[in-house]
Coordinates of C-alpha atoms and ligand atoms in Angstrom, one line a residue:
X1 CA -2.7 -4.7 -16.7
X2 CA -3.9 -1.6 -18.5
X3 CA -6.0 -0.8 -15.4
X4 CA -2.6 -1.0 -13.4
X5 CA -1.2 1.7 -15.7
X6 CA -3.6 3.9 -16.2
X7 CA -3.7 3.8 -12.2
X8 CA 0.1 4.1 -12.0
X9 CA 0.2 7.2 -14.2
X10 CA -2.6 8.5 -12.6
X11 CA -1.0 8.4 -9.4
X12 CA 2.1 10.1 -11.0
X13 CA 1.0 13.0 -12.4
X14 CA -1.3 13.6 -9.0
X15 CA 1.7 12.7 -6.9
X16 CA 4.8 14.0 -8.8
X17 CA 5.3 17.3 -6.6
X18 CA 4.6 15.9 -3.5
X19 CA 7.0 12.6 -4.2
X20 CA 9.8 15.1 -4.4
X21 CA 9.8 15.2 -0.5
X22 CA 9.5 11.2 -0.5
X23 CA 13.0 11.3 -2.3
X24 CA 14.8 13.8 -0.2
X25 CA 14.4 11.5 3.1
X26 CA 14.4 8.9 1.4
X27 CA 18.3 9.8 -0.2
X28 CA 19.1 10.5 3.2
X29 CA 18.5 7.3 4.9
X30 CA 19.6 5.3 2.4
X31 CA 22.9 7.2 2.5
X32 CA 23.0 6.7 6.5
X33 CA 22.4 3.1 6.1
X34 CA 24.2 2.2 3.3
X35 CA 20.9 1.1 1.5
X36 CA 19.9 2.0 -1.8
X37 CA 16.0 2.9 -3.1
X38 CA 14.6 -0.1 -6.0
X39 CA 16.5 0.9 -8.9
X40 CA 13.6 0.2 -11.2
X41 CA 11.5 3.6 -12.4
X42 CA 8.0 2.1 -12.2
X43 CA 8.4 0.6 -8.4
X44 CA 10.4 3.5 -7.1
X45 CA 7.6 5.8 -8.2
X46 CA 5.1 3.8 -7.3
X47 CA 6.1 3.1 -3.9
X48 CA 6.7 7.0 -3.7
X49 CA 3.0 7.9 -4.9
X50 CA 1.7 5.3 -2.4
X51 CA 3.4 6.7 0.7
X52 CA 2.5 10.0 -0.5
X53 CA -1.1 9.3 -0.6
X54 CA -0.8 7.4 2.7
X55 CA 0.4 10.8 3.9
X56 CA -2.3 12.8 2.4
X57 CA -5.0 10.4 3.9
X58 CA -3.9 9.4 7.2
X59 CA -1.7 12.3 8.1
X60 CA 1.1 10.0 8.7
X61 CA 3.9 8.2 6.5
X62 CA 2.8 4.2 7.2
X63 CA 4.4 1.8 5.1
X64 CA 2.7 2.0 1.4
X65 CA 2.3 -1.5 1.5
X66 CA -0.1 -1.6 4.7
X67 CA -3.1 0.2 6.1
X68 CA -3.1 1.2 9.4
X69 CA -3.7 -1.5 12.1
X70 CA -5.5 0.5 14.6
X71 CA -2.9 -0.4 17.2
X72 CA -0.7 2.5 18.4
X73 CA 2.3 0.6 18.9
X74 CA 2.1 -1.6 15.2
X75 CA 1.2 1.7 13.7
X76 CA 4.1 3.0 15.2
X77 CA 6.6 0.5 14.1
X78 CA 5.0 0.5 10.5
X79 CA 5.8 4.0 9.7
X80 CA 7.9 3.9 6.5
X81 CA 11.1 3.2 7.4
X82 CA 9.5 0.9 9.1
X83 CA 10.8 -1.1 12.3
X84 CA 10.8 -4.3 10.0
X85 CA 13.7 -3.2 7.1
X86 CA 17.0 -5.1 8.9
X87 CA 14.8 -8.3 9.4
X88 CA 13.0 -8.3 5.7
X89 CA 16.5 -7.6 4.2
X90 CA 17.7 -10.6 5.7
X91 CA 14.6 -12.7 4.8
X92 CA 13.5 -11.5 1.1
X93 CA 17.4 -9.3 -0.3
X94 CA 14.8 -5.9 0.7
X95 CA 12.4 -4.4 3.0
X96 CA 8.7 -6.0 2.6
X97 CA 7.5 -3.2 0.2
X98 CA 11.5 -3.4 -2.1
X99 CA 11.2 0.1 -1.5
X100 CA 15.5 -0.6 0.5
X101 CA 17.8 -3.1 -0.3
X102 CA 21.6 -3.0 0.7
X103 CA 23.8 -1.3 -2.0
X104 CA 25.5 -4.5 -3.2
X105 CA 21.9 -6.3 -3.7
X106 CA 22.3 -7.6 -7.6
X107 CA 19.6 -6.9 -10.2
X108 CA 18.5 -9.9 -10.0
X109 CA 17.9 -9.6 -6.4
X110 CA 15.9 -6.8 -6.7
X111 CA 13.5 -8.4 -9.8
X112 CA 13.4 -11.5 -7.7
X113 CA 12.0 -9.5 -4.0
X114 CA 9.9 -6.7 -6.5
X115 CA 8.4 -9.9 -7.8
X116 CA 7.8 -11.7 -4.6
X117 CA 5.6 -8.2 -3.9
X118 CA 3.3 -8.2 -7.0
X119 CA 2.7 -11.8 -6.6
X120 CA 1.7 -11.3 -3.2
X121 CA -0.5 -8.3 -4.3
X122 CA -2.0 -9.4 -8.0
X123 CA -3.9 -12.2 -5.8
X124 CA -7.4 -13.2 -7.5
X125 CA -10.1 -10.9 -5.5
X126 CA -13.7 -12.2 -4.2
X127 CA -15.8 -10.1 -6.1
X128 CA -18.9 -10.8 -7.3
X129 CA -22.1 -8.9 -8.0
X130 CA -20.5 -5.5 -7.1
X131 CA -19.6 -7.2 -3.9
X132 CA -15.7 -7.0 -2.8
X133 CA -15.2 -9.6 0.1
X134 CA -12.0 -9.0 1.3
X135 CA -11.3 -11.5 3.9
X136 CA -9.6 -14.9 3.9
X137 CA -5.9 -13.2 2.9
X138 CA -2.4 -14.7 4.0
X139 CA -0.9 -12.7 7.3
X140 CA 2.3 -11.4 7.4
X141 CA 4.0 -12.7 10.4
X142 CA 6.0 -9.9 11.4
X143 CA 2.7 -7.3 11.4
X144 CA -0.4 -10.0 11.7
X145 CA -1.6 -7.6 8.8
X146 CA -3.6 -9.1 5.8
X147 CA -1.2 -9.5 2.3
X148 CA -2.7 -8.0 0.4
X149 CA -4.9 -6.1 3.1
X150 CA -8.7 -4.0 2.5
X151 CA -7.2 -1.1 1.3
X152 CA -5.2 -2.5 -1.4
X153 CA -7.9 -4.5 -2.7
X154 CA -10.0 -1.4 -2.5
X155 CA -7.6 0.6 -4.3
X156 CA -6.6 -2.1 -7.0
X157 CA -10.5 -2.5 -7.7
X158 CA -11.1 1.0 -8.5
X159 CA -8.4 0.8 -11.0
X160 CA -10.5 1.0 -13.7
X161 CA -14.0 0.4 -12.4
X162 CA -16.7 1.6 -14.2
X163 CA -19.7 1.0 -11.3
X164 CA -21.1 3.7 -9.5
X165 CA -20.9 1.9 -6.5
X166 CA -18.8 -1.0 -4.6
X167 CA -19.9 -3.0 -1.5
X168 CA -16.7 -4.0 0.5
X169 CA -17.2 -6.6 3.4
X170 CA -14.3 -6.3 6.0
X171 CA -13.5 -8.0 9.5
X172 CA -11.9 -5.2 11.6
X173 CA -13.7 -2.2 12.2
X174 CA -10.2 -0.4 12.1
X175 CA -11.0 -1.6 8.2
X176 CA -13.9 0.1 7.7
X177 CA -12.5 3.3 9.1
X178 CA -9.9 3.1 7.0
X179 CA -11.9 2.8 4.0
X180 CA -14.1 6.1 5.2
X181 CA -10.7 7.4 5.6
X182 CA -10.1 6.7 2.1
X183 CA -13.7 7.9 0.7
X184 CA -13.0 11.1 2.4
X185 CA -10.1 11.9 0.6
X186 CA -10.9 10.7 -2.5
X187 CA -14.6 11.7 -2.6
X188 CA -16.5 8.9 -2.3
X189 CA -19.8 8.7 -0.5
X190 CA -19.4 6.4 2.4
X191 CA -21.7 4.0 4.6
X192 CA -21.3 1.4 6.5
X193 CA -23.7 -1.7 8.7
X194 CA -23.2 -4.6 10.7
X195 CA -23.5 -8.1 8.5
X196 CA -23.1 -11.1 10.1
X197 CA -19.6 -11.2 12.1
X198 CA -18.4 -8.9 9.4
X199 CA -18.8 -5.0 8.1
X200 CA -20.2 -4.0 4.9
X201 CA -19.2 -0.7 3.5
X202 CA -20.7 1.2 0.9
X203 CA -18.5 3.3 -1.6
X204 CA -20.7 5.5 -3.8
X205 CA -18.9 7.4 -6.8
X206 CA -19.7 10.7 -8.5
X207 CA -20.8 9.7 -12.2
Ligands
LIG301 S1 8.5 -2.3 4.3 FE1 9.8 -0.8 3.3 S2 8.4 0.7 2.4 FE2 7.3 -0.5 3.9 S3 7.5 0.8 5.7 FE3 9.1 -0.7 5.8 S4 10.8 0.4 4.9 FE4 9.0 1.5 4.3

């Protein structure tokens, strides 16, 4: 939990200027659809510093809850808003991320679908050794995306890590080029080799 915060604030601080764009679109849509942004402080923000860095790192504003899939057309649909919101509001009171619920959605409503998403996030990882292994996640129907997918786990893992490096085994090479995506604009060193039916990357970290 400390990790979490730490990383949260971290994110702030790094993210506050540029999350002041986030909110000017993100007033106008909501006032165009009659949706409103999560009224808590902490998810607002931190939905905002993710799609901010999302933007700094892939040069496009995907949805801060999933990396991109490699396919043009998914990619497409999953920029934030994403093509999902009307269907997710129906199913879980928000969109997938909470980031837009209707105006009328209660308070409870909102704790209940905010919850729903850090329970689907704060999932035990498969790391051992220095060894992430971050296959075997649920899918989400709608995108055939892994909940929580590489990147997250990546990103949660660093939260706090004191290792100078972290092995991450993926499945999709779309992964892997993600994560060098990632190492780039973070500054991490960056390798990556065939394993059996999988990827392992490297992530090497300045001391
Ligand atoms: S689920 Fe919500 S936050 Fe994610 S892309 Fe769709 S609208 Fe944006």
């Amino acid at each position: 939990m400390i990790n979490m915060m730490i990383g949260f604030f971290k994110d702030y601080f790094k993210f506050k200027e540029a999350a002041k764009k986030q909110q000017r679109w993100i007033e106008k849509y909501c006032e165009k659809n009659n949706y409103v942004m999560n009224p808590s402080w902490m998810m607002a923000t931190n939905l905002k510093s993710n799609l901010c860095e999302m933007e700094a790192t892939f040069g496009k504003r995907y949805c801060p809850c999933f990396e991109p899939s490699g396919d043009k057309e998914l990619d497409k649909k999953m920029m934030c808003p994403c093509e999902f919101v009307e269907d997710e509001i129906a199913e879980y009171g928000t969109c997938h991320c909470a980031l837009f619920g209707p105006a009328d959605l209660s308070k409870e409503q909102w704790k209940a679908s905010s919850q729903r998403l850090m329970d689907e996030y704060q999932v035990p990882k498969n790391i051992k050794d220095g060894v992430l292994d971050t296959r075997g996640m649920i899918m989400d129907p709608r995108r055939g995306l892994p909940i929580p997918d590489a990147m997250h786990q990546v990103k949660s893992t660093l939260n706090g890590y004191k290792g100078k490096s972290l092995k991450v085994i993926v499945e999709r090479e779309q992964e892997a080029i993600n994560l060098k995506e990632i190492a780039a604009y973070r500054g991490y060193g960056f390798a990556q080799e065939a394993i059996d039916g999988a990827i392992e990357v490297a992530l090497t970290f300045e001391s």
